[in-house]
PDB file of C-alpha atoms in Angstrom:
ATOM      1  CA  UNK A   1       5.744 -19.552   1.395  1.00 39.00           C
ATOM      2  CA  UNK A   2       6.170 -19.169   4.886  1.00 36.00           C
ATOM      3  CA  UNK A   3       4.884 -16.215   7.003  1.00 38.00           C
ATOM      4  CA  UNK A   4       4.653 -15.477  10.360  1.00 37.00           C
ATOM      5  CA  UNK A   5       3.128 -16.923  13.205  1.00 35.00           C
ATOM      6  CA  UNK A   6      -0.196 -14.533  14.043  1.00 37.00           C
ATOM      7  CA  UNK A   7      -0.772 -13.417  10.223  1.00 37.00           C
ATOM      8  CA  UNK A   8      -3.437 -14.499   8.569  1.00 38.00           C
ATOM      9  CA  UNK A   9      -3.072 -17.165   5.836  1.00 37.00           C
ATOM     10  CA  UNK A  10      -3.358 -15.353   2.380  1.00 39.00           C
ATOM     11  CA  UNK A  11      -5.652 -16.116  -0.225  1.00 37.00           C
ATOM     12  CA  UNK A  12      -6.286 -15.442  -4.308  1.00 38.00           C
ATOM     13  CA  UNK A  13      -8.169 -12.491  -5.328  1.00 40.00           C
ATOM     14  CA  UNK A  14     -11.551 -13.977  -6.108  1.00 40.00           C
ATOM     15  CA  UNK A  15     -14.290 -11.253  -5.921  1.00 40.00           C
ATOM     16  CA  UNK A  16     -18.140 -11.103  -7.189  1.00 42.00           C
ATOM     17  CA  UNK A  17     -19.721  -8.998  -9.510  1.00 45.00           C
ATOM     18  CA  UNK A  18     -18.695  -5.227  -9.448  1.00 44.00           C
ATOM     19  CA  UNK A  19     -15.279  -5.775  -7.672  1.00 45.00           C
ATOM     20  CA  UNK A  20     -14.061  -8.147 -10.504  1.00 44.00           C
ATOM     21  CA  UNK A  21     -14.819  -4.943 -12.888  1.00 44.00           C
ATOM     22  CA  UNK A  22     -12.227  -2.982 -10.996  1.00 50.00           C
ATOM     23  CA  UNK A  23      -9.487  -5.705 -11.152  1.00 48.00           C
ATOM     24  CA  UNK A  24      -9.982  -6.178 -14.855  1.00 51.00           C
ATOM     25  CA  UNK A  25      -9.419  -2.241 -15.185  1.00 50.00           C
ATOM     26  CA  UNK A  26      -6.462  -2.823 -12.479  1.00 53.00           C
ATOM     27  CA  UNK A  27      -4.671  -5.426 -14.206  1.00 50.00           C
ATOM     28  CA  UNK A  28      -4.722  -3.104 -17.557  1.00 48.00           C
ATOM     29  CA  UNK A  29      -2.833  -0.050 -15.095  1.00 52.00           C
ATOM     30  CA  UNK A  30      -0.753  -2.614 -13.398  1.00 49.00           C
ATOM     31  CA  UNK A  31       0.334  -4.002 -17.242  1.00 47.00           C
ATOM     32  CA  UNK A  32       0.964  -0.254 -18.603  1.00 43.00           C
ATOM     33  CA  UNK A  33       3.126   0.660 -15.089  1.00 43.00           C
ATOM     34  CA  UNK A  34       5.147  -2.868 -15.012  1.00 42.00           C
ATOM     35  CA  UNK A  35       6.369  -2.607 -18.499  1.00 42.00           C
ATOM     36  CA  UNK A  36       8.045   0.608 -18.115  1.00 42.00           C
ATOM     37  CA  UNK A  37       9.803  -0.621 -15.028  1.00 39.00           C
ATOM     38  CA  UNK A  38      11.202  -4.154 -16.620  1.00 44.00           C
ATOM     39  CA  UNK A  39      12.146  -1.929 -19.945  1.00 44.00           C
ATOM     40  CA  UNK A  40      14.561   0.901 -17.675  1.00 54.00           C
ATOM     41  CA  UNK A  41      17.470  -0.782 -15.436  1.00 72.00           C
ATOM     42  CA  UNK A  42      15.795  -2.206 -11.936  1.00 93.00           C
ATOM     43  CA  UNK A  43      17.480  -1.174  -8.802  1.00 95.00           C
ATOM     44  CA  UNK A  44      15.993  -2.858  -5.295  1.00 98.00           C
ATOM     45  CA  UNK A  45      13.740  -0.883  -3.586  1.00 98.00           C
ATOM     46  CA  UNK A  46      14.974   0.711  -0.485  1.00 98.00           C
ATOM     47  CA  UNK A  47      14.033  -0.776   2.945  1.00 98.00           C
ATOM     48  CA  UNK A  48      12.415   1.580   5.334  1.00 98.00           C
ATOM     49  CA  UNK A  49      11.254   0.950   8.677  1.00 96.00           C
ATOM     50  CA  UNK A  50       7.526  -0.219   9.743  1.00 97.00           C
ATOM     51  CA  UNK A  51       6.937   2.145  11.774  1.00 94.00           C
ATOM     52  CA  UNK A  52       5.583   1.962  15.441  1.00 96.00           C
ATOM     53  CA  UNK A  53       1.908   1.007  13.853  1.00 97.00           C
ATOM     54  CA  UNK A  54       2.571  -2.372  12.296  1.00 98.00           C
ATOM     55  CA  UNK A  55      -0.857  -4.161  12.707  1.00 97.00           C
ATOM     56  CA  UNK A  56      -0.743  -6.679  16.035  1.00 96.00           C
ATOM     57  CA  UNK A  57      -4.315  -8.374  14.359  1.00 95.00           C
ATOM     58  CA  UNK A  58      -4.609  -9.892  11.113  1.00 97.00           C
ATOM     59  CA  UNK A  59      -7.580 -11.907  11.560  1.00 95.00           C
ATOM     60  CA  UNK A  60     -11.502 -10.869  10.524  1.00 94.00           C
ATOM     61  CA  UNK A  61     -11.569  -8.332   7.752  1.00 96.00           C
ATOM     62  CA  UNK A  62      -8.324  -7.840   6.051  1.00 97.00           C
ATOM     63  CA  UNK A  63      -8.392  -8.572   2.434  1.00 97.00           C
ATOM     64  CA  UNK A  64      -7.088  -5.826  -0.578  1.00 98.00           C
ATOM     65  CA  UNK A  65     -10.057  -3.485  -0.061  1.00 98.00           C
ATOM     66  CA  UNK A  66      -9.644  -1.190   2.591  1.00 98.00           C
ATOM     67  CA  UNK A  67     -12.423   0.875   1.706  1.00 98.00           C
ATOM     68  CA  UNK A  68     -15.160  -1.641   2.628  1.00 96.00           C
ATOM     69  CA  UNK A  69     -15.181  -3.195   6.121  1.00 96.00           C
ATOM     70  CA  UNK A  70     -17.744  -6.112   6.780  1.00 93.00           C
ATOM     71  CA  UNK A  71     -20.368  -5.466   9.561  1.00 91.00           C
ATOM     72  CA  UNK A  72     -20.276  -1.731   8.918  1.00 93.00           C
ATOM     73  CA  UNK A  73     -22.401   0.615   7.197  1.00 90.00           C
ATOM     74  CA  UNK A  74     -20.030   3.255   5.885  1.00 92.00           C
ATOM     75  CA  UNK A  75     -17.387   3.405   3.583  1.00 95.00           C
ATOM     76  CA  UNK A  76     -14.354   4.847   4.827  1.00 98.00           C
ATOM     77  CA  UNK A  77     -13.877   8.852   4.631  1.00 98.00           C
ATOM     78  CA  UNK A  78     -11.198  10.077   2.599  1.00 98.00           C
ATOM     79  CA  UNK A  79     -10.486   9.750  -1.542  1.00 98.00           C
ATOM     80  CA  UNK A  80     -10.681   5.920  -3.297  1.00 98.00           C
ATOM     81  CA  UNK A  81      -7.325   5.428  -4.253  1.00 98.00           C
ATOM     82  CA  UNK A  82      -6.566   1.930  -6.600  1.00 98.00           C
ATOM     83  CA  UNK A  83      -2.883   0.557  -6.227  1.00 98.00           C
ATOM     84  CA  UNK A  84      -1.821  -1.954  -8.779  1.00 98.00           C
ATOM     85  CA  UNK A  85       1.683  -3.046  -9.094  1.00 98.00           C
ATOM     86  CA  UNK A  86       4.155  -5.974  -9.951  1.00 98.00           C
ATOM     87  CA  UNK A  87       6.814  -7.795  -7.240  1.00 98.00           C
ATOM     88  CA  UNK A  88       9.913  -8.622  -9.361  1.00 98.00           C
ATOM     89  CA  UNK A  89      13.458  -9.936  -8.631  1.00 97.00           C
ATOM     90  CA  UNK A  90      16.490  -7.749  -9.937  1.00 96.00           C
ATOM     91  CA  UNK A  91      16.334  -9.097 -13.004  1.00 96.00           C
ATOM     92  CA  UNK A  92      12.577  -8.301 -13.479  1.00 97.00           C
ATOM     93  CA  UNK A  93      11.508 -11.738 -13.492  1.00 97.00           C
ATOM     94  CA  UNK A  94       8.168 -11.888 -11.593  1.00 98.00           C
ATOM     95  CA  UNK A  95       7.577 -13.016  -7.842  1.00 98.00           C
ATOM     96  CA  UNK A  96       4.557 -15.270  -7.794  1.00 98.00           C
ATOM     97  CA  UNK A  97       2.837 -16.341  -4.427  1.00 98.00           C
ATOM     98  CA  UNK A  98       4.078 -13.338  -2.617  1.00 98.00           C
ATOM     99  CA  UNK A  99       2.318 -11.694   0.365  1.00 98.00           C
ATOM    100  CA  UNK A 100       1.581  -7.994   0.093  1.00 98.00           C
ATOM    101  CA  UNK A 101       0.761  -6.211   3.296  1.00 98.00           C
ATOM    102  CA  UNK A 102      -0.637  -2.027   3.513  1.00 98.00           C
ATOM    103  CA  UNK A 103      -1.284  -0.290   6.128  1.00 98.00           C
ATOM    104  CA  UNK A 104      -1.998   3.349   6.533  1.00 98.00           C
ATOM    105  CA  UNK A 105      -3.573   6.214   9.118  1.00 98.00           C
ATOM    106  CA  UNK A 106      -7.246   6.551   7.887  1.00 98.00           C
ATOM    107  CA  UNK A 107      -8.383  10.190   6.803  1.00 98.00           C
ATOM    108  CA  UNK A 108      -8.437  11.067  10.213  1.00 97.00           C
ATOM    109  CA  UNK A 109      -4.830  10.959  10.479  1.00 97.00           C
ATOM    110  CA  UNK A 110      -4.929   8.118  12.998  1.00 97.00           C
ATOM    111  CA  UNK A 111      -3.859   4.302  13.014  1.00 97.00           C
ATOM    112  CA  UNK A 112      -5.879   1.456  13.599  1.00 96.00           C
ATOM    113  CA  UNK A 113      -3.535   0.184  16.132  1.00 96.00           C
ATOM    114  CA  UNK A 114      -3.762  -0.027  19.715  1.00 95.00           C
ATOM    115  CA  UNK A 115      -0.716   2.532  19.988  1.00 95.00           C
ATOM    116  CA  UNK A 116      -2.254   5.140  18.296  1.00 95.00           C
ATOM    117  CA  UNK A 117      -4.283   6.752  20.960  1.00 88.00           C
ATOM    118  CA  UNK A 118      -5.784   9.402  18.525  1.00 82.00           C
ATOM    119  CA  UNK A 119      -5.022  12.456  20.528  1.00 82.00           C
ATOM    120  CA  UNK A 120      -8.566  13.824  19.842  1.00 86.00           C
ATOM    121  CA  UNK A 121      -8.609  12.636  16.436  1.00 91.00           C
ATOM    122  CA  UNK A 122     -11.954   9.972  15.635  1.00 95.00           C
ATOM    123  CA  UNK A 123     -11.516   6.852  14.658  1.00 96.00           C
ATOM    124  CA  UNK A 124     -13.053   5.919  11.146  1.00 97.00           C
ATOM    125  CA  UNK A 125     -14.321   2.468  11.761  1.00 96.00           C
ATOM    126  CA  UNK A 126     -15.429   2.662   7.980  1.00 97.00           C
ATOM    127  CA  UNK A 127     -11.877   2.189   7.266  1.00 98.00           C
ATOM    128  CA  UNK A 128     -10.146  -1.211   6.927  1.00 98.00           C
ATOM    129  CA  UNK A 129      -6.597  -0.113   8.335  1.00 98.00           C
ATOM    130  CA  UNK A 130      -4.679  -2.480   6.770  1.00 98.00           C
ATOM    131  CA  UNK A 131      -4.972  -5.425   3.916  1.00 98.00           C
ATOM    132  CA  UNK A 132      -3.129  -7.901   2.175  1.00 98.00           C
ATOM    133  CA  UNK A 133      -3.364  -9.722  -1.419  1.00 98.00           C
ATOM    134  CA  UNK A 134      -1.190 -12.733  -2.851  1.00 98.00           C
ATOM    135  CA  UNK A 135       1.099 -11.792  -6.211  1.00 98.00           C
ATOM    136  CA  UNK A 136      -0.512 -13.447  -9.351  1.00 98.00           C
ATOM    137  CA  UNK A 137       1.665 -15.839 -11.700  1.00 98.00           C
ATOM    138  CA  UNK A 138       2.613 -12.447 -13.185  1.00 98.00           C
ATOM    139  CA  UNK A 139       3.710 -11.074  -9.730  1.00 98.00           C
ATOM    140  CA  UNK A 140       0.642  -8.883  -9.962  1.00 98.00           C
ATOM    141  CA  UNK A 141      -1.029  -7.309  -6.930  1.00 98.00           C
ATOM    142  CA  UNK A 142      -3.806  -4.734  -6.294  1.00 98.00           C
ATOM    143  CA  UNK A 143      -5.322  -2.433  -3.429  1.00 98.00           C
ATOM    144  CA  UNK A 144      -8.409  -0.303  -3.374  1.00 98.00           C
ATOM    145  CA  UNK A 145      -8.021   1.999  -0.544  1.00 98.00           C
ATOM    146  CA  UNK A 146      -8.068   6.065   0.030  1.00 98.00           C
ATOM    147  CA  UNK A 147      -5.117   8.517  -0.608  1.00 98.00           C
ATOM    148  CA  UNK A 148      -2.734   8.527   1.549  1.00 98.00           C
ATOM    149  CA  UNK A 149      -3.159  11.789   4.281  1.00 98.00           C
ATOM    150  CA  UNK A 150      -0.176  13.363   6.137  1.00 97.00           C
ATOM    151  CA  UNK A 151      -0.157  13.721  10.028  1.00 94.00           C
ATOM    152  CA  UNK A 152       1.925  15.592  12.345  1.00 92.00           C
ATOM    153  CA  UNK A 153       5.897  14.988  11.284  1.00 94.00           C
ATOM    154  CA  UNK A 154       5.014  12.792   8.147  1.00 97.00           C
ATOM    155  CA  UNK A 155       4.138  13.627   4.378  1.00 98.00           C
ATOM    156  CA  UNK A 156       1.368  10.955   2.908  1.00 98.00           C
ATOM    157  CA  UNK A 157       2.513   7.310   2.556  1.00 98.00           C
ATOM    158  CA  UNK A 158       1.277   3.979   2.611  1.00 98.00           C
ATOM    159  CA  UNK A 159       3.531   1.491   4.277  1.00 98.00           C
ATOM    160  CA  UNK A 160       4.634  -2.053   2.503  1.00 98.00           C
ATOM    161  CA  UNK A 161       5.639  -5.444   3.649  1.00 98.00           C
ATOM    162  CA  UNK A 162       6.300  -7.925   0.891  1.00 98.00           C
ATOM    163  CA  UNK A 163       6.983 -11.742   1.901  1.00 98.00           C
ATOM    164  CA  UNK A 164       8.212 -14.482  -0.319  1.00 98.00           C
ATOM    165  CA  UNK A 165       9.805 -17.389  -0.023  1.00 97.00           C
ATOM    166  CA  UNK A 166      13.484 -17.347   0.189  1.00 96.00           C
ATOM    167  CA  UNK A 167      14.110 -13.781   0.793  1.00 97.00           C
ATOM    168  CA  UNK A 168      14.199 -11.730   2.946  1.00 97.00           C
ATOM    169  CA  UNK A 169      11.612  -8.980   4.215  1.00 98.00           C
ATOM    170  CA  UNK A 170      10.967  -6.231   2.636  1.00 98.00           C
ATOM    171  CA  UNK A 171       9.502  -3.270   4.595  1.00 98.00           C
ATOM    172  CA  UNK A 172       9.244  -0.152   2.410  1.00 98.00           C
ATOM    173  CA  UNK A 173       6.842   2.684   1.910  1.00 98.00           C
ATOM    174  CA  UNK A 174       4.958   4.233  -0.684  1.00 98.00           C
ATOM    175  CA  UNK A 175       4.504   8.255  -1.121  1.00 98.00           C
ATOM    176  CA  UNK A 176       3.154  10.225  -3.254  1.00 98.00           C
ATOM    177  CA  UNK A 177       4.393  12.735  -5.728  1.00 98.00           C
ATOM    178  CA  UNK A 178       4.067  16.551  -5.607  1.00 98.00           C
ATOM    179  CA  UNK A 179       3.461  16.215  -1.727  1.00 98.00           C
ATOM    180  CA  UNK A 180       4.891  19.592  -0.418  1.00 96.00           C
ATOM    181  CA  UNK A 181       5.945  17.771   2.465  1.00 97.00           C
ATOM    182  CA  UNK A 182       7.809  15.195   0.984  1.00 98.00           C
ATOM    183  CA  UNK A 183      10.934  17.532   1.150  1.00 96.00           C
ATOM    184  CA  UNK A 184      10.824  18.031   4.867  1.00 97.00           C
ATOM    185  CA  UNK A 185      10.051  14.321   5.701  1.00 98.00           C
ATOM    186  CA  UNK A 186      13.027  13.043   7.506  1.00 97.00           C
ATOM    187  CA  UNK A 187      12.221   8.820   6.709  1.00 98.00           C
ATOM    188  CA  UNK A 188      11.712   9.767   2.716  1.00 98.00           C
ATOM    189  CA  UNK A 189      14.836  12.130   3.073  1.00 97.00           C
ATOM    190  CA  UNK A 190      17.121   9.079   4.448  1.00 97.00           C
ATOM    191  CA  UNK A 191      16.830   8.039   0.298  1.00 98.00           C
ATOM    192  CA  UNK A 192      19.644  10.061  -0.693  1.00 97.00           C
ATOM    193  CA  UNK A 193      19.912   8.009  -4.304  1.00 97.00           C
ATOM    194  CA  UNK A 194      17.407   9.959  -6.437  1.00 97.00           C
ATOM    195  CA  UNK A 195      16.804   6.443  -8.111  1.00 97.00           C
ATOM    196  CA  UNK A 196      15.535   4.663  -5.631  1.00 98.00           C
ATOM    197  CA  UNK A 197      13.719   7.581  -4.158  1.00 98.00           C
ATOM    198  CA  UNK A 198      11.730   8.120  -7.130  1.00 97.00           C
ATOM    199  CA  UNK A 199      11.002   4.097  -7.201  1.00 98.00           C
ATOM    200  CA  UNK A 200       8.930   5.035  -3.773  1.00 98.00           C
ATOM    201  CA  UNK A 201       7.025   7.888  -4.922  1.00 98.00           C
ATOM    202  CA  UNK A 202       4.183   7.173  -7.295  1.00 98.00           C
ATOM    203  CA  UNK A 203       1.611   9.405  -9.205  1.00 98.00           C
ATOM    204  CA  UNK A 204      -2.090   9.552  -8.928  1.00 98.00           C
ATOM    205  CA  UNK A 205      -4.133  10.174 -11.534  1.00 98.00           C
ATOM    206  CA  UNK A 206      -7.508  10.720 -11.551  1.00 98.00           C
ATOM    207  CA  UNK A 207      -9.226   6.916 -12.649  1.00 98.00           C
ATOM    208  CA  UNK A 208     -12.662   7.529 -13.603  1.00 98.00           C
ATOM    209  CA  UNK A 209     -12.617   4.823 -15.835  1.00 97.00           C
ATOM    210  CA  UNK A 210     -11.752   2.200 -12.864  1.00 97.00           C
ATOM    211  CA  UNK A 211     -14.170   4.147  -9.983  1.00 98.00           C
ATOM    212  CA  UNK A 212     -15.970   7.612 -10.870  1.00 98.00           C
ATOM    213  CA  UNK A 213     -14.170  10.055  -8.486  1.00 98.00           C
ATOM    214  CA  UNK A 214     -10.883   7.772  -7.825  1.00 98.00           C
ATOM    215  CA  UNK A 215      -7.769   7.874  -8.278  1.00 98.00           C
ATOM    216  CA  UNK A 216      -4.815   5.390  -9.398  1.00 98.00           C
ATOM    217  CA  UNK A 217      -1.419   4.738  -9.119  1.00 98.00           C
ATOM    218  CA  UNK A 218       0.997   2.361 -10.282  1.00 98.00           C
ATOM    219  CA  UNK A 219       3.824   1.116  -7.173  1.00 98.00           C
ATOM    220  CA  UNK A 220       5.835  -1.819  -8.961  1.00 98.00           C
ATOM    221  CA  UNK A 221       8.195  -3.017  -6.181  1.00 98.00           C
ATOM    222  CA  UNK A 222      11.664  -4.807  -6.771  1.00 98.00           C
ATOM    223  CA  UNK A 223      12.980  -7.333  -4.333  1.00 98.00           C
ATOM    224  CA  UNK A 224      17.204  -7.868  -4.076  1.00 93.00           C
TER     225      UNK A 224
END
């Protein structure tokens, strides 16, 4: 796979203890969402822009749990949110060895980016920023991180970069249903095909069962 010059090299999912609890509970979600999606007739999903924010630093900390940032004390403000999904071709045939980036404004509303001057706003230093995981032989990926909050001129979303070898790009990003500003939002709004809109908005459920308090969504993403 090739990648980047300046990203960080990606590596399996191998955690201890507790966090390989949550990715057995993950891989059940991710199973559930994925099968619906390869059943129903796949259509790409729609390229969006990165954004001004895209992460300049992928070195130190910067693995699929965005919650937890080594060297620091607290865990990031906001709601645990677990993502699980599957990277497929067209044809729903699954995209192994692929590199998943997220990145998101912490609960603050602000970017970990050197752009993002805060306007006020703190910083949560609790908060990862950004992550990446490697698709499984199933095409299987996973997050833990906090829902998504909105900020001046944009609804909630988590943005998406998914490498692989071969293709192209993609650049997408992920919002979340029932937002009432997901009507006004003028990058979500740009998907006039209500198919691929609804392939970028996902629904959290509350996900006891994975993390008491957390919530879980399934974002299975299709590559042309």
């Amino acid at each position: 796979m090739i990648l980047r010059s300046g990203h960080a090299t990606g590596t399996t999912l191998a955690m201890p203890g507790r966090r390989k609890l949550l990715l057995g509970s993950l891989a059940m979600l991710g199973g559930l969402g994925s099968a619906g999606t390869v059943a129903a007739a796949l259509i790409a999903t729609p390229r969006q822009t990165a954004g001004p924010f895209y992460p300049p630093d992928w070195s130190g900390d910067a693995d699929w749990d965005l919650v937890r940032v080594t060297g620091e004390a607290a865990r990031a403000q906001g709601r645990v949110t677990h993502l699980a999904g599957r990277v497929t071709d067209i044809g729903g045939a699954p995209i192994a060895g692929a590199r998943v980036e997220i990145w998101q404004c912490d609960a603050n509303g602000r970017y970990h980016h050197p752009g993002d001057a805060g306007r006020g706003r703190p910083l949560d230093r609790g908060f990862q920023g950004r992550g990446h995981a490697i698709t499984d032989s199933g095409g299987g990926y996973r997050f833990r991180t906090i829902r998504p909050v909105p900020y001046p001129g944009r609804t909630p979303h988590i943005h998406f970069r998914v490498q692989a070898a071969g293709r192209p790009d993609l650049v997408t990003q992920m919002y979340v249903e029932g937002e009432p500003g997901n009507e006004s939002d003028f990058l979500l709004r740009r998907i006039r095909d209500p198919r691929e809109r609804a392939a970028v908005i996902v629904r959290l459920d509350p996900a006891d069962r994975i993390e008491t308090g957390a919530l879980a969504g399934t974002f299975d993403i299709v590559m042309a």
